[in-house]
């Protein structure tokens, strides 16, 4: 099936109990076992099935199957937030004493998670500038467990060199984890060699600003056994599950799902960042119209970017479609076949003070810490999303004092432009 058909149909036809066409919300904590033998088989992973909603749920399962198929992966795991997805995607294969190599172009929350919180757990993060993909190779040693990047890095809006970094990783035995939050339908990272995709479902996939959620998708395309020394957490007996070896357990189940199987049966079991069935249902509604909405986000954002580029007082417009460096343009085009996305950044000549005035004057655009809503949104990252970073770290992440980030929605373009223009007039 094509991607937009998958978004509507994959993983569900009709509810076996009621024939309901809409996916039901299975708002239950637990599931009646057929008998004690079946219960034992479920716990022993000889049979996959519902045990307890912290670990799996039928509504979440439809969403997981749909997201996995949409990205061309083998299986997925729904979790409580994008942050939970990022944290778990690393903790699933890295432990104290290990390191990960991470792009400097990432969301401020992820920067904090990796640079500070994972550090307290003994996992070292080596931040590198992705504009030279070879920086990933240089930072790799035998304790490196993953590379991590964002497809359309928020707020720098530079497209990550997925193909180049994935190729280095495959040579050295390091999987690339891609956060594709800002680019669903536009880029499919497994097609470029990524091994794992994470999403904040909160953004474009939910689309309506109602629910927080995350997703981890296993590409099933990384040979963990071939690099067994790097991945003892997947290839050595796991004392938390009667000595299960996850690569072998996956083989027993007939699918290359060792990574996601372990994430579900150990990480989610122990740390409990489960997605609620109700939120999964909301994301299923969002996913159905995602391809339509993304087209409109892209169309409006491109018009806004061009409008801003022609505006006196705007010193810089940051938008992947307006890139003039030939090499970066080529990379952008190679990865973002589906469009340039809905995010537009710009800098105002008057710096932070003028940026703040501009945001305060907006009437239609919401001033919120979010992206990917159907409504247009604006924020000043220096004083908000990236506030907890040092000034040096902010600059490395692409956040200057006068930077304003827009998440362009699907309102009529004339109304968006009119609001921006009146705010420019008010900001002077
Ligand atoms: N990844 C990106 C690119 C984000 O923009 C965000 C949130 O803004 C996250 C991850 C975290 O997602 P959540 O807010 O769902 O935890």
Short mmCIF file of C-alpha atoms and ligand atoms in Angstrom, two decimals:
data_model
loop_
_atom_site.label_atom_id
_atom_site.label_comp_id
_atom_site.label_asym_id
_atom_site.label_seq_id
_atom_site.Cartn_x
_atom_site.Cartn_y
_atom_site.Cartn_z
CA UNK A 1 0.00 0.00 0.00
CA UNK A 2 1.06 3.60 -0.52
CA UNK A 3 1.96 5.64 2.55
CA UNK A 4 -1.29 7.61 2.71
CA UNK A 5 -3.32 4.37 2.44
CA UNK A 6 -1.21 2.83 5.23
CA UNK A 7 -2.09 5.82 7.44
CA UNK A 8 -5.77 4.92 7.07
CA UNK A 9 -5.83 1.13 6.92
CA UNK A 10 -2.75 -0.70 8.13
CA UNK A 11 -3.03 -3.03 11.13
CA UNK A 12 -6.80 -2.97 11.53
CA UNK A 13 -9.91 -3.76 9.54
CA UNK A 14 -12.83 -4.09 11.95
CA UNK A 15 -13.07 -4.83 15.66
CA UNK A 16 -13.46 -8.62 16.04
CA UNK A 17 -15.96 -8.17 18.89
CA UNK A 18 -18.23 -5.46 17.43
CA UNK A 19 -17.23 -4.90 13.76
CA UNK A 20 -16.54 -1.27 14.66
CA UNK A 21 -14.80 0.45 11.75
CA UNK A 22 -13.13 3.05 13.94
CA UNK A 23 -10.38 1.57 16.13
CA UNK A 24 -11.88 1.15 19.62
CA UNK A 25 -10.23 2.63 22.69
CA UNK A 26 -9.35 -0.43 24.75
CA UNK A 27 -9.30 1.40 28.05
CA UNK A 28 -8.30 -1.63 30.12
CA UNK A 29 -5.37 -2.41 32.37
CA UNK A 30 -5.35 -6.17 31.96
CA UNK A 31 -6.52 -9.15 29.87
CA UNK A 32 -8.13 -12.44 30.82
CA UNK A 33 -5.79 -15.36 30.04
CA UNK A 34 -7.29 -18.40 28.27
CA UNK A 35 -5.75 -20.70 30.88
CA UNK A 36 -2.61 -21.01 33.00
CA UNK A 37 -0.69 -22.65 30.15
CA UNK A 38 -1.40 -19.71 27.83
CA UNK A 39 -0.46 -17.25 30.58
CA UNK A 40 2.87 -19.05 31.00
CA UNK A 41 3.49 -18.98 27.23
CA UNK A 42 2.78 -15.24 27.11
CA UNK A 43 5.14 -14.49 29.99
CA UNK A 44 7.75 -16.81 28.47
CA UNK A 45 7.54 -14.97 25.12
CA UNK A 46 6.65 -18.22 23.34
CA UNK A 47 3.45 -16.49 22.26
CA UNK A 48 2.98 -12.73 21.79
CA UNK A 49 -0.19 -11.29 23.24
CA UNK A 50 -1.78 -8.98 25.73
CA UNK A 51 -0.71 -9.25 29.36
CA UNK A 52 -0.93 -5.80 30.94
CA UNK A 53 -1.39 -2.32 29.43
CA UNK A 54 1.91 -0.98 30.78
CA UNK A 55 3.55 -3.33 28.27
CA UNK A 56 1.00 -3.55 25.45
CA UNK A 57 -2.55 -2.56 24.55
CA UNK A 58 -4.69 -3.29 21.44
CA UNK A 59 -5.31 0.40 20.64
CA UNK A 60 -1.60 1.19 21.02
CA UNK A 61 -0.87 -1.92 18.94
CA UNK A 62 -2.79 -0.60 15.91
CA UNK A 63 -0.90 2.69 16.14
CA UNK A 64 2.43 0.87 16.52
CA UNK A 65 1.79 -1.39 13.53
CA UNK A 66 0.68 1.58 11.44
CA UNK A 67 3.71 3.68 12.34
CA UNK A 68 6.08 0.77 11.67
CA UNK A 69 4.51 0.15 8.24
CA UNK A 70 4.41 3.88 7.44
CA UNK A 71 8.18 4.11 7.99
CA UNK A 72 9.02 0.73 6.46
CA UNK A 73 10.20 -0.69 9.81
CA UNK A 74 9.50 -4.08 11.37
CA UNK A 75 7.89 -3.11 14.69
CA UNK A 76 7.29 -0.10 16.92
CA UNK A 77 6.76 0.82 20.55
CA UNK A 78 4.40 3.58 21.68
CA UNK A 79 5.55 5.50 24.75
CA UNK A 80 4.32 8.37 26.90
CA UNK A 81 6.22 11.24 25.22
CA UNK A 82 8.85 12.09 22.66
CA UNK A 83 11.32 12.52 25.51
CA UNK A 84 10.59 9.00 26.74
CA UNK A 85 11.19 7.72 23.20
CA UNK A 86 14.56 9.50 22.94
CA UNK A 87 15.71 8.35 26.39
CA UNK A 88 14.60 4.77 25.90
CA UNK A 89 16.02 4.51 22.39
CA UNK A 90 19.48 5.05 23.88
CA UNK A 91 19.09 3.29 27.24
CA UNK A 92 17.97 0.18 25.38
CA UNK A 93 21.52 -0.38 24.08
CA UNK A 94 23.80 1.84 26.23
CA UNK A 95 24.70 1.53 29.90
CA UNK A 96 27.10 3.19 32.35
CA UNK A 97 30.56 3.46 30.79
CA UNK A 98 29.21 3.62 27.22
CA UNK A 99 28.91 6.67 24.98
CA UNK A 100 26.75 7.98 22.15
CA UNK A 101 27.68 10.47 19.43
CA UNK A 102 24.99 13.12 18.99
CA UNK A 103 24.42 15.95 16.53
CA UNK A 104 24.71 19.46 17.98
CA UNK A 105 21.61 20.31 15.92
CA UNK A 106 18.95 18.97 18.24
CA UNK A 107 15.95 20.07 20.26
CA UNK A 108 16.95 21.69 23.58
CA UNK A 109 15.10 19.09 25.65
CA UNK A 110 17.03 16.28 23.98
CA UNK A 111 20.27 18.19 24.55
CA UNK A 112 19.51 18.34 28.27
CA UNK A 113 18.41 14.71 28.43
CA UNK A 114 21.63 13.45 26.82
CA UNK A 115 24.12 16.04 28.06
CA UNK A 116 22.95 16.12 31.67
CA UNK A 117 20.48 13.41 32.69
CA UNK A 118 22.04 10.45 30.83
CA UNK A 119 25.41 11.71 32.06
CA UNK A 120 24.29 11.20 35.66
CA UNK A 121 23.54 7.59 34.67
CA UNK A 122 27.08 7.13 33.36
CA UNK A 123 26.28 7.40 29.64
CA UNK A 124 28.55 9.94 27.98
CA UNK A 125 27.28 12.10 25.10
CA UNK A 126 29.78 13.35 22.52
CA UNK A 127 28.20 16.26 20.67
CA UNK A 128 29.51 16.77 17.13
CA UNK A 129 28.74 19.20 14.31
CA UNK A 130 26.89 17.19 11.63
CA UNK A 131 27.83 19.57 8.81
CA UNK A 132 30.89 17.31 8.48
CA UNK A 133 29.56 13.73 8.75
CA UNK A 134 33.10 12.48 9.37
CA UNK A 135 32.88 14.08 12.83
CA UNK A 136 30.79 11.04 13.80
CA UNK A 137 33.60 8.68 12.81
CA UNK A 138 36.19 10.76 14.68
CA UNK A 139 34.18 10.65 17.91
CA UNK A 140 33.60 6.87 17.77
CA UNK A 141 35.43 4.34 19.95
CA UNK A 142 34.69 0.80 21.05
CA UNK A 143 32.28 2.07 23.72
CA UNK A 144 30.11 3.96 21.21
CA UNK A 145 26.64 2.46 21.12
CA UNK A 146 24.65 4.80 18.84
CA UNK A 147 24.66 7.89 16.65
CA UNK A 148 21.74 10.26 17.09
CA UNK A 149 20.41 13.10 14.92
CA UNK A 150 17.26 15.03 13.99
CA UNK A 151 16.10 14.94 10.38
CA UNK A 152 15.05 18.57 10.25
CA UNK A 153 16.87 19.93 13.24
CA UNK A 154 14.70 22.16 15.34
CA UNK A 155 15.47 25.12 15.42
CA UNK A 156 18.45 25.20 12.99
CA UNK A 157 16.31 23.61 10.27
CA UNK A 158 19.33 22.02 8.64
CA UNK A 159 18.68 18.60 7.15
CA UNK A 160 20.80 15.93 8.85
CA UNK A 161 23.14 13.96 6.53
CA UNK A 162 21.34 10.69 7.27
CA UNK A 163 22.79 8.67 4.40
CA UNK A 164 26.38 9.72 5.10
CA UNK A 165 26.28 9.19 8.87
CA UNK A 166 24.35 5.91 8.55
CA UNK A 167 27.00 4.63 6.13
CA UNK A 168 29.81 5.47 8.59
CA UNK A 169 27.84 3.76 11.35
CA UNK A 170 27.29 0.61 9.31
CA UNK A 171 31.00 0.46 8.55
CA UNK A 172 31.92 0.77 12.26
CA UNK A 173 28.98 -1.18 13.68
CA UNK A 174 27.08 1.77 15.17
CA UNK A 175 23.32 2.19 14.55
CA UNK A 176 21.92 5.60 13.63
CA UNK A 177 18.87 6.70 15.62
CA UNK A 178 16.92 9.46 13.82
CA UNK A 179 14.39 11.78 15.44
CA UNK A 180 11.98 12.37 12.55
CA UNK A 181 9.52 14.51 14.54
CA UNK A 182 9.59 17.51 12.19
CA UNK A 183 9.55 15.58 8.94
CA UNK A 184 6.90 12.84 8.86
CA UNK A 185 5.87 12.02 5.24
CA UNK A 186 8.68 14.29 4.02
CA UNK A 187 11.60 12.02 4.85
CA UNK A 188 11.67 8.30 5.59
CA UNK A 189 14.98 7.76 7.43
CA UNK A 190 15.14 3.96 6.98
CA UNK A 191 15.34 4.56 3.21
CA UNK A 192 18.62 6.40 3.89
CA UNK A 193 20.14 3.79 6.22
CA UNK A 194 18.94 4.75 9.73
CA UNK A 195 18.44 1.78 12.10
CA UNK A 196 15.90 3.28 14.53
CA UNK A 197 13.42 6.16 14.23
CA UNK A 198 11.99 8.07 17.17
CA UNK A 199 9.07 10.47 17.09
CA UNK A 200 7.46 12.97 19.33
CA UNK A 201 3.90 12.03 18.30
CA UNK A 202 2.86 15.22 20.10
CA UNK A 203 3.70 17.31 17.01
CA UNK A 204 2.61 16.69 13.41
CA UNK A 205 1.28 13.16 13.87
CA UNK A 206 -1.16 14.15 16.62
CA UNK A 207 -1.45 17.41 14.75
CA UNK A 208 -4.11 19.04 16.86
CA UNK A 209 -2.18 19.94 19.99
CA UNK A 210 -4.16 17.64 22.26
CA UNK A 211 -1.90 14.78 23.36
CA UNK A 212 1.67 14.01 24.40
CA UNK A 213 3.19 10.80 23.07
CA UNK A 214 6.26 9.19 21.54
CA UNK A 215 7.17 6.30 19.26
CA UNK A 216 10.25 4.16 18.71
CA UNK A 217 10.41 2.28 15.40
CA UNK A 218 12.80 -0.59 14.75
CA UNK A 219 14.07 -0.73 11.18
CA UNK A 220 15.00 -4.40 11.64
CA UNK A 221 17.93 -3.61 9.36
CA UNK A 222 20.86 -3.60 11.79
CA UNK A 223 22.89 -6.77 12.38
CA UNK A 224 23.39 -6.66 16.16
CA UNK A 225 24.97 -10.12 16.25
CA UNK A 226 27.58 -9.09 13.72
CA UNK A 227 28.71 -6.44 16.21
CA UNK A 228 28.03 -8.52 19.29
CA UNK A 229 30.84 -6.98 21.39
CA UNK A 230 29.23 -3.54 21.04
CA UNK A 231 25.77 -4.72 22.00
CA UNK A 232 26.00 -7.06 24.99
CA UNK A 233 22.58 -5.79 26.10
CA UNK A 234 21.05 -7.50 23.04
CA UNK A 235 23.44 -10.39 22.47
CA UNK A 236 24.28 -11.58 26.02
CA UNK A 237 21.93 -13.26 28.51
CA UNK A 238 19.69 -10.70 30.22
CA UNK A 239 19.47 -11.45 33.95
CA UNK A 240 16.23 -9.47 34.15
CA UNK A 241 14.46 -12.01 31.92
CA UNK A 242 15.75 -15.44 32.98
CA UNK A 243 18.86 -15.01 30.86
CA UNK A 244 17.00 -14.29 27.60
CA UNK A 245 19.28 -13.31 24.71
CA UNK A 246 17.22 -10.79 22.76
CA UNK A 247 18.70 -11.50 19.35
CA UNK A 248 17.92 -15.21 19.85
CA UNK A 249 14.45 -14.52 21.24
CA UNK A 250 13.68 -12.43 18.13
CA UNK A 251 14.87 -15.25 15.88
CA UNK A 252 12.56 -17.59 17.78
CA UNK A 253 9.69 -15.24 16.93
CA UNK A 254 10.78 -15.17 13.28
CA UNK A 255 11.40 -11.42 12.90
CA UNK A 256 14.43 -9.09 13.26
CA UNK A 257 12.86 -7.31 16.23
CA UNK A 258 15.51 -7.83 18.96
CA UNK A 259 15.86 -4.10 19.64
CA UNK A 260 12.17 -3.29 20.04
CA UNK A 261 11.40 -6.58 21.80
CA UNK A 262 13.92 -5.73 24.49
CA UNK A 263 12.64 -2.15 24.75
CA UNK A 264 9.13 -3.40 25.39
CA UNK A 265 9.88 -6.32 27.67
CA UNK A 266 12.54 -4.67 29.85
CA UNK A 267 12.51 -0.86 29.48
CA UNK A 268 8.76 -0.39 29.38
CA UNK A 269 8.16 -3.13 31.93
CA UNK A 270 10.63 -1.57 34.40
CA UNK A 271 10.34 2.17 33.82
CA UNK A 272 6.71 2.27 32.76
CA UNK A 273 6.56 5.17 30.29
CA UNK A 274 3.51 3.66 28.56
CA UNK A 275 1.25 5.58 26.17
CA UNK A 276 -2.35 5.70 27.35
CA UNK A 277 -4.86 3.96 25.02
CA UNK A 278 -6.80 7.21 24.77
CA UNK A 279 -3.76 9.09 23.50
CA UNK A 280 -3.01 6.25 21.07
CA UNK A 281 -6.55 6.69 19.73
CA UNK A 282 -5.98 10.44 19.32
CA UNK A 283 -2.77 9.73 17.38
CA UNK A 284 -4.61 7.24 15.16
CA UNK A 285 -7.05 10.05 14.25
CA UNK A 286 -4.11 12.36 13.55
CA UNK A 287 -2.22 9.85 11.45
CA UNK A 288 -5.24 9.40 9.16
CA UNK A 289 -4.99 12.97 7.85
CA UNK A 290 -1.23 13.46 8.29
CA UNK A 291 -0.30 13.33 4.57
CA UNK A 292 -3.01 15.90 3.73
CA UNK A 293 -2.02 18.23 6.54
CA UNK A 294 1.70 18.00 5.76
CA UNK A 295 1.09 19.13 2.19
CA UNK A 296 -0.73 22.21 3.46
CA UNK A 297 1.90 22.94 6.18
CA UNK A 298 4.63 22.76 3.52
CA UNK A 299 2.75 24.98 1.07
CA UNK A 300 2.00 27.66 3.66
CA UNK A 301 5.50 27.56 5.19
CA UNK A 302 7.16 28.07 1.83
CA UNK A 303 4.97 31.09 1.13
CA UNK A 304 5.74 32.52 4.58
CA UNK A 305 9.50 31.92 4.13
CA UNK A 306 9.50 33.75 0.80
CA UNK A 307 7.43 36.58 2.26
CA UNK A 308 9.86 36.98 5.18
CA UNK A 309 12.88 36.89 2.87
CA UNK A 310 11.53 39.98 1.12
CA UNK A 311 10.82 41.86 4.35
CA UNK A 312 13.04 44.78 5.39
CA UNK A 313 14.30 44.28 8.96
CA UNK A 314 14.53 40.51 8.60
CA UNK A 315 18.24 39.78 8.48
CA UNK A 316 18.03 36.05 7.87
CA UNK A 317 15.40 33.46 6.96
CA UNK A 318 16.08 29.87 7.97
CA UNK A 319 14.16 27.44 5.78
CA UNK A 320 15.56 24.36 4.03
CA UNK A 321 13.92 25.30 0.72
CA UNK A 322 15.75 28.66 0.63
CA UNK A 323 19.24 27.20 1.08
CA UNK A 324 21.80 28.78 -1.24
CA UNK A 325 24.85 26.67 -0.38
CA UNK A 326 24.95 24.19 -3.29
CA UNK A 327 26.18 21.20 -1.23
CA UNK A 328 23.65 21.69 1.56
CA UNK A 329 20.92 22.20 -1.04
CA UNK A 330 21.84 18.88 -2.66
CA UNK A 331 21.71 17.10 0.70
CA UNK A 332 18.38 18.73 1.55
CA UNK A 333 16.91 17.62 -1.76
CA UNK A 334 18.23 14.07 -1.41
CA UNK A 335 16.61 13.59 2.00
CA UNK A 336 13.43 15.68 1.93
CA UNK A 337 11.69 14.32 -1.14
CA UNK A 338 8.25 15.01 0.33
CA UNK A 339 8.62 18.76 0.97
CA UNK A 340 10.41 21.28 3.19
CA UNK A 341 8.21 21.06 6.25
CA UNK A 342 6.21 23.58 8.23
CA UNK A 343 8.94 25.26 10.28
CA UNK A 344 10.40 28.63 9.42
CA UNK A 345 12.99 30.54 11.44
CA UNK A 346 14.05 34.14 11.03
CA UNK A 347 16.22 36.74 12.69
CA UNK A 348 15.23 40.34 13.25
CA UNK A 349 17.69 43.21 13.03
CA UNK A 350 16.60 44.47 16.47
CA UNK A 351 17.70 41.29 18.29
CA UNK A 352 16.00 39.87 21.38
CA UNK A 353 14.03 43.04 22.26
CA UNK A 354 12.47 43.33 18.82
CA UNK A 355 11.86 39.57 18.65
CA UNK A 356 9.94 39.73 21.95
CA UNK A 357 7.88 42.74 20.75
CA UNK A 358 7.03 40.87 17.56
CA UNK A 359 5.81 37.82 19.45
CA UNK A 360 3.80 39.90 21.91
CA UNK A 361 2.02 41.61 18.99
CA UNK A 362 0.81 38.41 17.31
CA UNK A 363 -2.95 37.97 17.32
CA UNK A 364 -3.66 34.88 15.21
CA UNK A 365 -0.46 32.94 15.84
CA UNK A 366 -0.25 31.33 19.26
CA UNK A 367 2.81 31.93 21.43
CA UNK A 368 3.47 28.39 22.66
CA UNK A 369 6.25 25.85 23.23
CA UNK A 370 5.11 23.45 20.56
CA UNK A 371 5.40 22.69 16.87
CA UNK A 372 3.30 20.76 14.39
CA UNK A 373 -0.14 21.99 15.47
CA UNK A 374 -2.73 22.67 12.75
CA UNK A 375 -2.71 26.25 14.11
CA UNK A 376 0.24 28.56 13.43
CA UNK A 377 2.61 28.99 16.38
CA UNK A 378 5.54 31.23 17.26
CA UNK A 379 8.25 31.22 19.91
CA UNK A 380 11.50 32.94 20.90
CA UNK A 381 13.78 29.92 21.63
CA UNK A 382 16.56 31.98 23.34
CA UNK A 383 14.32 32.84 26.28
CA UNK A 384 12.15 29.70 26.33
CA UNK A 385 12.87 26.24 24.83
CA UNK A 386 16.65 26.71 24.95
CA UNK A 387 16.80 28.89 28.08
CA UNK A 388 18.47 26.17 30.20
CA UNK A 389 21.41 25.81 27.81
CA UNK A 390 24.56 27.95 28.21
CA UNK A 391 24.88 30.79 25.68
CA UNK A 392 27.59 28.80 23.93
CA UNK A 393 25.36 25.74 23.68
CA UNK A 394 22.47 27.88 22.40
CA UNK A 395 24.63 29.24 19.59
CA UNK A 396 25.87 25.71 18.76
CA UNK A 397 22.22 24.63 18.49
CA UNK A 398 21.51 27.55 16.13
CA UNK A 399 19.62 29.76 18.59
CA UNK A 400 20.69 33.39 18.37
CA UNK A 401 19.15 36.19 20.48
CA UNK A 402 16.95 37.50 17.68
CA UNK A 403 15.80 34.12 16.37
CA UNK A 404 12.04 33.65 16.09
CA UNK A 405 10.66 30.24 15.17
CA UNK A 406 7.37 29.80 13.40
CA UNK A 407 5.47 26.55 13.08
CA UNK A 408 3.25 27.43 10.15
CA UNK A 409 -0.26 25.97 10.38
CA UNK A 410 -2.98 25.22 7.87
CA UNK A 411 -5.04 28.42 8.19
CA UNK A 412 -5.69 30.43 5.01
CA UNK A 413 -2.30 31.79 3.97
CA UNK A 414 -3.60 35.37 3.67
CA UNK A 415 -4.60 35.37 7.35
CA UNK A 416 -1.18 34.08 8.44
CA UNK A 417 0.65 36.71 6.37
CA UNK A 418 -1.66 39.48 7.60
CA UNK A 419 -0.92 38.58 11.24
CA UNK A 420 2.83 38.47 10.64
CA UNK A 421 2.72 41.83 8.85
CA UNK A 422 0.78 43.57 11.61
CA UNK A 423 3.21 42.16 14.22
CA UNK A 424 6.18 43.43 12.19
CA UNK A 425 4.55 46.88 12.08
CA UNK A 426 4.01 46.81 15.88
CA UNK A 427 7.60 45.63 16.57
CA UNK A 428 8.96 48.60 14.64
N1 LIG B 1 12.01 15.80 19.50
C1 LIG B 1 11.75 16.99 18.93
C2 LIG B 1 12.35 17.31 17.61
C3 LIG B 1 10.93 17.91 19.57
O1 LIG B 1 10.68 19.11 19.00
C4 LIG B 1 10.37 17.58 20.83
C5 LIG B 1 9.50 18.53 21.57
O2 LIG B 1 9.43 19.69 21.26
C6 LIG B 1 10.67 16.33 21.38
C7 LIG B 1 11.48 15.46 20.69
C8 LIG B 1 10.10 15.91 22.71
O3 LIG B 1 8.80 15.48 22.55
P1 LIG B 1 7.67 15.50 23.71
O4 LIG B 1 7.37 16.93 23.99
O5 LIG B 1 6.54 14.74 23.10
O6 LIG B 1 8.26 14.80 24.89
#
